mmCIF file of C-alpha atoms (C1' of nucleotides) in Angstrom:
data_model
loop_
_atom_site.group_PDB
_atom_site.id
_atom_site.type_symbol
_atom_site.label_atom_id
_atom_site.label_comp_id
_atom_site.label_asym_id
_atom_site.label_seq_id
_atom_site.Cartn_x
_atom_site.Cartn_y
_atom_site.Cartn_z
ATOM 1 C CA MET K 1185 118.907 110.725 85.209
ATOM 2 C CA GLN K 1186 115.713 112.712 84.833
ATOM 3 C CA TYR K 1187 114.823 112.830 88.505
ATOM 4 C CA ASN K 1188 117.069 115.455 89.953
ATOM 5 C CA ASN K 1189 115.539 116.921 93.053
ATOM 6 C CA THR K 1190 117.412 117.466 96.280
ATOM 7 C CA ASN K 1191 114.366 117.341 98.510
ATOM 8 C CA MET K 1192 116.044 114.876 100.801
ATOM 9 C CA GLY K 1193 114.278 113.257 103.706
ATOM 10 C CA ALA K 1194 110.878 113.828 102.131
ATOM 11 C CA SER K 1195 108.916 111.171 100.290
ATOM 12 C CA LYS K 1196 108.474 111.712 96.576
ATOM 13 C CA THR K 1197 104.768 110.984 96.666
ATOM 14 C CA GLU K 1198 104.124 112.715 93.353
ATOM 15 C CA HIS K 1199 105.826 109.879 91.506
ATOM 16 C CA PHE K 1200 103.476 107.185 92.729
ATOM 17 C CA THR K 1201 99.847 106.360 92.104
ATOM 18 C CA GLU K 1202 97.072 107.695 94.258
ATOM 19 C CA LYS K 1203 96.293 104.199 95.429
ATOM 20 C CA GLN K 1204 99.893 103.548 96.418
ATOM 21 C CA ASN K 1205 99.974 106.778 98.370
ATOM 22 C CA THR K 1206 96.680 105.956 100.066
ATOM 23 C CA ILE K 1207 97.848 102.523 101.192
ATOM 24 C CA ALA K 1208 101.178 103.952 102.344
ATOM 25 C CA THR K 1209 99.494 106.735 104.308
ATOM 26 C CA ILE K 1210 97.248 104.337 106.203
ATOM 27 C CA ALA K 1211 100.099 101.894 106.775
ATOM 28 C CA LYS K 1212 102.324 104.695 107.995
ATOM 29 C CA ALA K 1213 99.735 105.732 110.559
ATOM 30 C CA MET K 1214 99.704 102.131 111.755
ATOM 31 C CA GLY K 1215 103.478 102.042 111.818
ATOM 32 C CA HIS K 1216 103.884 102.845 115.470
ATOM 33 C CA PRO K 1217 103.154 100.484 118.384
ATOM 34 C CA ALA K 1218 101.452 103.226 120.375
ATOM 35 C CA ARG K 1219 98.980 103.789 117.587
ATOM 36 C CA ILE K 1220 98.313 100.062 117.264
ATOM 37 C CA ALA K 1221 97.803 100.015 121.031
ATOM 38 C CA ILE K 1222 95.300 102.843 120.702
ATOM 39 C CA LEU K 1223 93.395 100.965 118.001
ATOM 40 C CA ASP K 1224 93.472 97.807 120.130
ATOM 41 C CA TYR K 1225 92.201 99.745 123.099
ATOM 42 C CA ILE K 1226 89.310 101.273 121.194
ATOM 43 C CA LEU K 1227 88.381 97.836 119.892
ATOM 44 C CA LYS K 1228 88.542 96.337 123.357
ATOM 45 C CA MET K 1229 86.035 98.828 124.713
ATOM 46 C CA ASP K 1230 82.348 98.325 124.168
ATOM 47 C CA THR K 1231 81.863 101.908 123.156
ATOM 48 C CA CYS K 1232 84.281 104.465 121.843
ATOM 49 C CA ILE K 1233 87.000 105.707 124.126
ATOM 50 C CA CYS K 1234 85.856 108.294 126.581
ATOM 51 C CA GLY K 1235 88.597 109.727 128.679
ATOM 52 C CA ASP K 1236 90.622 106.880 130.089
ATOM 53 C CA ILE K 1237 93.002 106.363 127.205
ATOM 54 C CA VAL K 1238 95.739 108.488 128.737
ATOM 55 C CA ASN K 1239 95.762 106.289 131.844
ATOM 56 C CA ALA K 1240 95.737 103.155 129.745
ATOM 57 C CA LEU K 1241 98.931 103.895 127.847
ATOM 58 C CA PRO K 1242 102.484 104.556 129.042
ATOM 59 C CA LEU K 1243 102.764 107.880 127.284
ATOM 60 C CA ALA K 1244 102.203 111.476 128.270
ATOM 61 C CA GLN K 1245 98.939 113.150 127.403
ATOM 62 C CA PRO K 1246 100.301 115.397 124.645
ATOM 63 C CA THR K 1247 101.921 112.404 122.977
ATOM 64 C CA ILE K 1248 98.684 110.450 122.928
ATOM 65 C CA SER K 1249 96.817 113.465 121.654
ATOM 66 C CA GLN K 1250 99.297 113.654 118.803
ATOM 67 C CA HIS K 1251 98.951 109.953 117.977
ATOM 68 C CA LEU K 1252 95.168 110.272 117.985
ATOM 69 C CA LYS K 1253 95.452 113.157 115.571
ATOM 70 C CA GLU K 1254 97.543 111.082 113.183
ATOM 71 C CA LEU K 1255 95.126 108.172 113.339
ATOM 72 C CA LYS K 1256 92.308 110.574 112.613
ATOM 73 C CA ASN K 1257 94.145 112.202 109.702
ATOM 74 C CA ALA K 1258 94.742 108.790 108.176
ATOM 75 C CA GLY K 1259 91.040 107.964 108.473
ATOM 76 C CA LEU K 1260 91.520 105.143 110.955
ATOM 77 C CA ILE K 1261 89.462 106.715 113.709
ATOM 78 C CA LYS K 1262 86.724 109.300 113.747
ATOM 79 C CA GLY K 1263 84.887 111.342 116.315
ATOM 80 C CA ASN K 1264 85.791 114.279 118.422
ATOM 81 C CA ILE K 1265 85.664 115.636 121.895
ATOM 82 C CA GLU K 1266 82.246 115.744 123.504
ATOM 83 C CA GLY K 1267 81.964 118.080 126.388
ATOM 84 C CA ASN K 1268 85.253 117.733 128.146
ATOM 85 C CA ALA K 1269 85.684 114.099 127.262
ATOM 86 C CA ILE K 1270 87.309 112.521 124.246
ATOM 87 C CA CYS K 1271 85.112 110.419 122.033
ATOM 88 C CA TYR K 1272 86.865 108.474 119.328
ATOM 89 C CA CYS K 1273 85.970 105.251 117.619
ATOM 90 C CA ILE K 1274 87.139 103.144 114.698
ATOM 91 C CA ASP K 1275 86.495 104.479 111.213
ATOM 92 C CA GLU K 1276 85.920 101.380 109.151
ATOM 93 C CA SER K 1277 86.626 102.912 105.761
ATOM 94 C CA ALA K 1278 90.416 102.958 106.077
ATOM 95 C CA LEU K 1279 90.391 99.449 107.467
ATOM 96 C CA GLN K 1280 88.283 98.281 104.547
ATOM 97 C CA THR K 1281 90.749 99.884 102.151
ATOM 98 C CA MET K 1282 93.561 97.898 103.715
ATOM 99 C CA GLN K 1283 91.618 94.656 103.814
ATOM 100 C CA LYS K 1284 90.746 95.055 100.184
ATOM 101 C CA TYR K 1285 94.397 95.651 99.340
ATOM 102 C CA PHE K 1286 95.535 92.537 101.190
ATOM 103 C CA GLY K 1287 92.748 90.578 99.582
ATOM 104 C CA GLN K 1288 93.965 91.591 96.138
ATOM 105 C CA ILE K 1289 97.506 90.587 97.043
ATOM 106 C CA THR K 1290 96.330 87.182 98.182
ATOM 107 C CA THR K 1291 94.406 86.695 94.955
ATOM 108 C CA LYS K 1292 97.446 87.604 92.898
ATOM 109 C CA LEU K 1293 99.703 85.321 94.892
ATOM 110 C CA GLU K 1294 97.383 82.379 94.414
ATOM 111 C CA LYS K 1295 97.667 82.770 90.668
ATOM 112 C CA LYS K 1296 101.440 82.663 90.801
ATOM 113 C CA LYS K 1297 102.991 79.251 90.940
ATOM 114 C CA THR K 1298 106.628 80.246 90.869
ATOM 115 C CA THR K 1299 109.191 78.541 93.019
ATOM 116 C CA CYS K 1300 111.942 81.056 92.549
ATOM 117 C CA CYS K 1301 112.750 82.225 96.070
ATOM 118 C CA MET E 1444 104.912 109.898 136.499
ATOM 119 C CA GLN E 1445 106.822 106.658 136.330
ATOM 120 C CA TYR E 1446 107.890 106.968 132.713
ATOM 121 C CA ASN E 1447 110.730 109.392 132.733
ATOM 122 C CA ASN E 1448 113.032 108.731 129.839
ATOM 123 C CA THR E 1449 114.384 111.414 127.568
ATOM 124 C CA ASN E 1450 114.930 109.136 124.621
ATOM 125 C CA MET E 1451 113.141 111.515 122.336
ATOM 126 C CA GLY E 1452 112.389 110.734 118.738
ATOM 127 C CA ALA E 1453 112.630 107.016 119.403
ATOM 128 C CA SER E 1454 109.647 104.743 119.798
ATOM 129 C CA LYS E 1455 109.148 103.283 123.227
ATOM 130 C CA THR E 1456 108.617 99.783 121.895
ATOM 131 C CA GLU E 1457 109.381 98.167 125.240
ATOM 132 C CA HIS E 1458 106.079 99.400 126.628
ATOM 133 C CA PHE E 1459 103.939 97.602 124.086
ATOM 134 C CA THR E 1460 103.102 93.985 123.428
ATOM 135 C CA GLU E 1461 105.096 91.860 121.034
ATOM 136 C CA LYS E 1462 102.102 91.595 118.756
ATOM 137 C CA GLN E 1463 101.612 95.342 118.684
ATOM 138 C CA ASN E 1464 105.261 95.823 117.820
ATOM 139 C CA THR E 1465 105.068 93.184 115.105
ATOM 140 C CA ILE E 1466 102.052 94.763 113.440
ATOM 141 C CA ALA E 1467 103.607 98.215 113.716
ATOM 142 C CA THR E 1468 106.887 97.029 112.212
ATOM 143 C CA ILE E 1469 105.204 95.514 109.171
ATOM 144 C CA ALA E 1470 102.902 98.508 108.769
ATOM 145 C CA LYS E 1471 105.844 100.866 109.059
ATOM 146 C CA ALA E 1472 107.655 99.058 106.269
ATOM 147 C CA MET E 1473 104.537 99.503 104.158
ATOM 148 C CA GLY E 1474 104.309 103.143 105.137
ATOM 149 C CA HIS E 1475 106.099 104.508 102.106
ATOM 150 C CA PRO E 1476 104.678 104.708 98.581
ATOM 151 C CA ALA E 1477 107.955 103.534 97.032
ATOM 152 C CA ARG E 1478 107.800 100.351 99.058
ATOM 153 C CA ILE E 1479 104.166 99.785 98.123
ATOM 154 C CA ALA E 1480 105.196 100.350 94.517
ATOM 155 C CA ILE E 1481 107.919 97.739 94.914
ATOM 156 C CA LEU E 1482 105.443 95.237 96.337
ATOM 157 C CA ASP E 1483 103.003 96.028 93.516
ATOM 158 C CA TYR E 1484 105.757 95.548 90.976
ATOM 159 C CA ILE E 1485 106.801 92.191 92.353
ATOM 160 C CA LEU E 1486 103.174 91.074 92.333
ATOM 161 C CA LYS E 1487 102.714 92.244 88.769
ATOM 162 C CA MET E 1488 105.595 90.112 87.538
ATOM 163 C CA ASP E 1489 105.077 86.453 86.879
ATOM 164 C CA THR E 1490 108.261 85.547 88.659
ATOM 165 C CA CYS E 1491 110.239 87.394 91.250
ATOM 166 C CA ILE E 1492 111.966 90.605 90.296
ATOM 167 C CA CYS E 1493 115.204 90.088 88.451
ATOM 168 C CA GLY E 1494 117.043 93.275 87.718
ATOM 169 C CA ASP E 1495 114.628 95.694 86.151
ATOM 170 C CA ILE E 1496 113.213 97.191 89.298
ATOM 171 C CA VAL E 1497 115.565 100.175 89.245
ATOM 172 C CA ASN E 1498 114.323 101.144 85.793
ATOM 173 C CA ALA E 1499 110.719 100.659 86.849
ATOM 174 C CA LEU E 1500 110.769 103.173 89.677
ATOM 175 C CA PRO E 1501 111.573 106.888 89.753
ATOM 176 C CA LEU E 1502 114.262 106.534 92.378
ATOM 177 C CA ALA E 1503 118.001 106.129 92.318
ATOM 178 C CA GLN E 1504 119.510 102.700 92.667
ATOM 179 C CA PRO E 1505 120.853 103.152 96.226
ATOM 180 C CA THR E 1506 117.446 104.358 97.376
ATOM 181 C CA ILE E 1507 115.707 101.309 95.960
ATOM 182 C CA SER E 1508 118.308 99.049 97.463
ATOM 183 C CA GLN E 1509 117.596 100.623 100.815
ATOM 184 C CA HIS E 1510 113.839 100.202 100.448
ATOM 185 C CA LEU E 1511 114.303 96.562 99.463
ATOM 186 C CA LYS E 1512 116.370 96.047 102.580
ATOM 187 C CA GLU E 1513 113.623 97.464 104.762
ATOM 188 C CA LEU E 1514 110.981 95.309 103.122
ATOM 189 C CA LYS E 1515 113.184 92.303 103.691
ATOM 190 C CA ASN E 1516 113.857 93.193 107.325
ATOM 191 C CA ALA E 1517 110.125 93.483 107.925
ATOM 192 C CA GLY E 1518 109.576 90.048 106.395
ATOM 193 C CA LEU E 1519 107.552 91.319 103.461
ATOM 194 C CA ILE E 1520 109.918 90.040 100.800
ATOM 195 C CA LYS E 1521 112.518 87.313 100.726
ATOM 196 C CA GLY E 1522 115.270 86.170 98.423
ATOM 197 C CA ASN E 1523 118.645 87.505 97.573
ATOM 198 C CA ILE E 1524 120.930 88.314 94.732
ATOM 199 C CA GLU E 1525 121.626 85.470 92.321
ATOM 200 C CA GLY E 1526 124.674 85.918 90.227
ATOM 201 C CA ASN E 1527 124.718 89.588 89.495
ATOM 202 C CA ALA E 1528 120.972 89.905 89.419
ATOM 203 C CA ILE E 1529 118.563 90.665 92.186
ATOM 204 C CA CYS E 1530 116.004 88.025 93.009
ATOM 205 C CA TYR E 1531 113.307 89.035 95.421
ATOM 206 C CA CYS E 1532 109.746 87.842 95.835
ATOM 207 C CA ILE E 1533 106.851 88.233 98.239
ATOM 208 C CA ASP E 1534 107.179 86.593 101.630
ATOM 209 C CA GLU E 1535 103.660 85.582 102.477
ATOM 210 C CA SER E 1536 104.147 85.252 106.228
ATOM 211 C CA ALA E 1537 104.117 88.967 107.015
ATOM 212 C CA LEU E 1538 101.155 89.484 104.736
ATOM 213 C CA GLN E 1539 99.296 86.708 106.498
ATOM 214 C CA THR E 1540 100.069 88.331 109.841
ATOM 215 C CA MET E 1541 98.490 91.548 108.629
ATOM 216 C CA GLN E 1542 95.485 89.846 107.088
ATOM 217 C CA LYS E 1543 94.889 87.971 110.303
ATOM 218 C CA TYR E 1544 95.073 91.212 112.255
ATOM 219 C CA PHE E 1545 92.568 92.945 110.007
ATOM 220 C CA GLY E 1546 90.347 89.901 110.163
ATOM 221 C CA GLN E 1547 90.307 90.060 113.949
ATOM 222 C CA ILE E 1548 89.458 93.743 113.824
ATOM 223 C CA THR E 1549 86.543 93.084 111.506
ATOM 224 C CA THR E 1550 85.263 90.348 113.792
ATOM 225 C CA LYS E 1551 85.435 92.640 116.784
ATOM 226 C CA LEU E 1552 83.717 95.456 114.948
ATOM 227 C CA GLU E 1553 80.847 93.220 113.919
ATOM 228 C CA LYS E 1554 80.171 92.424 117.552
ATOM 229 C CA LYS E 1555 79.950 96.077 118.468
ATOM 230 C CA LYS E 1556 76.638 97.750 117.825
ATOM 231 C CA THR E 1557 77.447 101.170 119.179
ATOM 232 C CA THR E 1558 76.321 104.308 117.442
ATOM 233 C CA CYS E 1559 78.487 106.720 119.376
ATOM 234 C CA CYS E 1560 80.517 108.459 116.699
ATOM 235 C "C1'" DT X 214 82.961 133.854 138.675
ATOM 236 C "C1'" DT X 215 86.433 130.745 139.921
ATOM 237 C "C1'" DA X 216 88.162 126.333 140.103
ATOM 238 C "C1'" DT X 217 88.500 121.778 138.081
ATOM 239 C "C1'" DT X 218 88.944 118.434 134.534
ATOM 240 C "C1'" DA X 219 90.065 116.929 129.952
ATOM 241 C "C1'" DT X 220 92.017 117.517 125.545
ATOM 242 C "C1'" DA X 221 94.705 120.278 122.127
ATOM 243 C "C1'" DT X 222 98.551 123.085 120.714
ATOM 244 C "C1'" DT X 223 103.142 125.074 120.905
ATOM 245 C "C1'" DG X 224 107.975 124.740 121.190
ATOM 246 C "C1'" DC X 225 111.826 122.178 121.262
ATOM 247 C "C1'" DA X 226 115.337 118.382 121.787
ATOM 248 C "C1'" DA X 227 116.594 113.786 120.298
ATOM 249 C "C1'" DT X 228 116.287 110.453 116.955
ATOM 250 C "C1'" DA X 229 114.811 108.355 112.547
ATOM 251 C "C1'" DT X 230 113.883 108.436 107.682
ATOM 252 C "C1'" DT X 231 114.611 109.569 102.947
ATOM 253 C "C1'" DA X 232 117.384 110.338 99.079
ATOM 254 C "C1'" DC X 233 121.464 110.211 96.391
ATOM 255 C "C1'" DG X 234 126.519 110.634 94.939
ATOM 256 C "C1'" DA X 235 130.495 108.080 95.507
ATOM 257 C "C1'" DT X 236 132.339 103.879 96.102
ATOM 258 C "C1'" DA X 237 132.694 98.950 97.104
ATOM 259 C "C1'" DA X 238 131.728 94.141 96.084
ATOM 260 C "C1'" DA X 239 130.958 90.310 93.227
ATOM 261 C "C1'" DG X 240 129.601 87.643 89.414
ATOM 262 C "C1'" DA X 241 129.659 87.759 84.202
ATOM 263 C "C1'" DT X 242 131.851 88.910 79.879
ATOM 264 C "C1'" DT X 243 135.541 89.858 76.826
ATOM 265 C "C1'" DA G 533 143.421 89.819 83.804
ATOM 266 C "C1'" DA G 534 140.578 93.774 82.575
ATOM 267 C "C1'" DT G 535 136.087 95.354 81.930
ATOM 268 C "C1'" DC G 536 131.209 95.455 82.386
ATOM 269 C "C1'" DT G 537 126.993 94.916 84.896
ATOM 270 C "C1'" DT G 538 124.380 94.754 88.950
ATOM 271 C "C1'" DT G 539 123.498 95.373 93.719
ATOM 272 C "C1'" DA G 540 125.115 96.880 98.372
ATOM 273 C "C1'" DT G 541 127.207 100.075 101.516
ATOM 274 C "C1'" DC G 542 129.033 104.523 103.162
ATOM 275 C "C1'" DG G 543 128.653 109.245 103.999
ATOM 276 C "C1'" DT G 544 125.952 113.041 104.318
ATOM 277 C "C1'" DA G 545 122.265 116.610 103.734
ATOM 278 C "C1'" DA G 546 117.397 117.565 104.231
ATOM 279 C "C1'" DT G 547 113.274 116.492 106.313
ATOM 280 C "C1'" DA G 548 110.125 113.895 109.404
ATOM 281 C "C1'" DT G 549 108.900 111.660 113.658
ATOM 282 C "C1'" DT G 550 108.670 111.010 118.556
ATOM 283 C "C1'" DG G 551 108.085 112.594 123.118
ATOM 284 C "C1'" DC G 552 107.199 115.778 126.657
ATOM 285 C "C1'" DA G 553 106.960 120.228 129.476
ATOM 286 C "C1'" DA G 554 104.513 124.241 129.308
ATOM 287 C "C1'" DT G 555 100.618 126.344 128.016
ATOM 288 C "C1'" DA G 556 96.147 127.098 125.808
ATOM 289 C "C1'" DT G 557 91.364 125.919 125.226
ATOM 290 C "C1'" DA G 558 86.890 124.530 126.497
ATOM 291 C "C1'" DA G 559 83.316 122.374 128.997
ATOM 292 C "C1'" DT G 560 81.830 121.292 133.641
ATOM 293 C "C1'" DA G 561 81.526 121.856 138.735
ATOM 294 C "C1'" DA G 562 81.764 124.487 142.774
#
DNA sequence: TTATTATATTGCAATATTACGATAAAGATT
DNA sequence: AATCTTTATCGTAATATTGCAATATAATAA
């Protein structure tokens, strides 16, 4: 076998396409219920979230701060603190990337007429 | 504080809605480039995958088997082994769940006219 | 200046994930 | 039956994630 690393526990991202890594990164950031709850909460508000997110979720403040950071790194939210209040809102670009991906899947599936499984 | 567990490292899924957990579970399964590559590969084939997936990916056979299991558990693929050949294909239900979720997000975003961030 | 309030960072413990060699299981082939 | 082929499972090492207490940082209020 030509792949002989022992870098266990770590993803071998270098073996996949940039697009595959992009989709996986965004999906991974969405792969935790607390982060979905944060996205839901931002969407529920009329404006971006300004301070009350810690009270709205059953997690400690450092934990939420960490989740927000991951969502931001994945490009799902943007913004920053303003004064001494948080100010985050949805970043549509990552969402559009995902919607486009699912759209392409749907298109491909419609072309396939197999009845295998 | 009323949330006082020490179950560190584990997600506190019980504190979130069923829908949030569902979305997170599917997203988590998609949160690895190898699993996206597997989905891409299945979609690229005319039929479901029958045996050659191990040769198509830069991962050892047990690793791929494990990834396939996770995709199946998340409802992203279905099928089973037939004879001594694998036979997996896309399960559209999980994909539809995700597409619906992203659709709802888009709808909500269109209603919001904030220019905060 | 000294609180106060709000968010971020650090450090660490518990758990989960990733990867693969070795091996098992099961149908196909000889 | 014995062997081959293909996929699954087990065991284990390395790394990543999750969560929070303690603390740091920074803007605001007193």
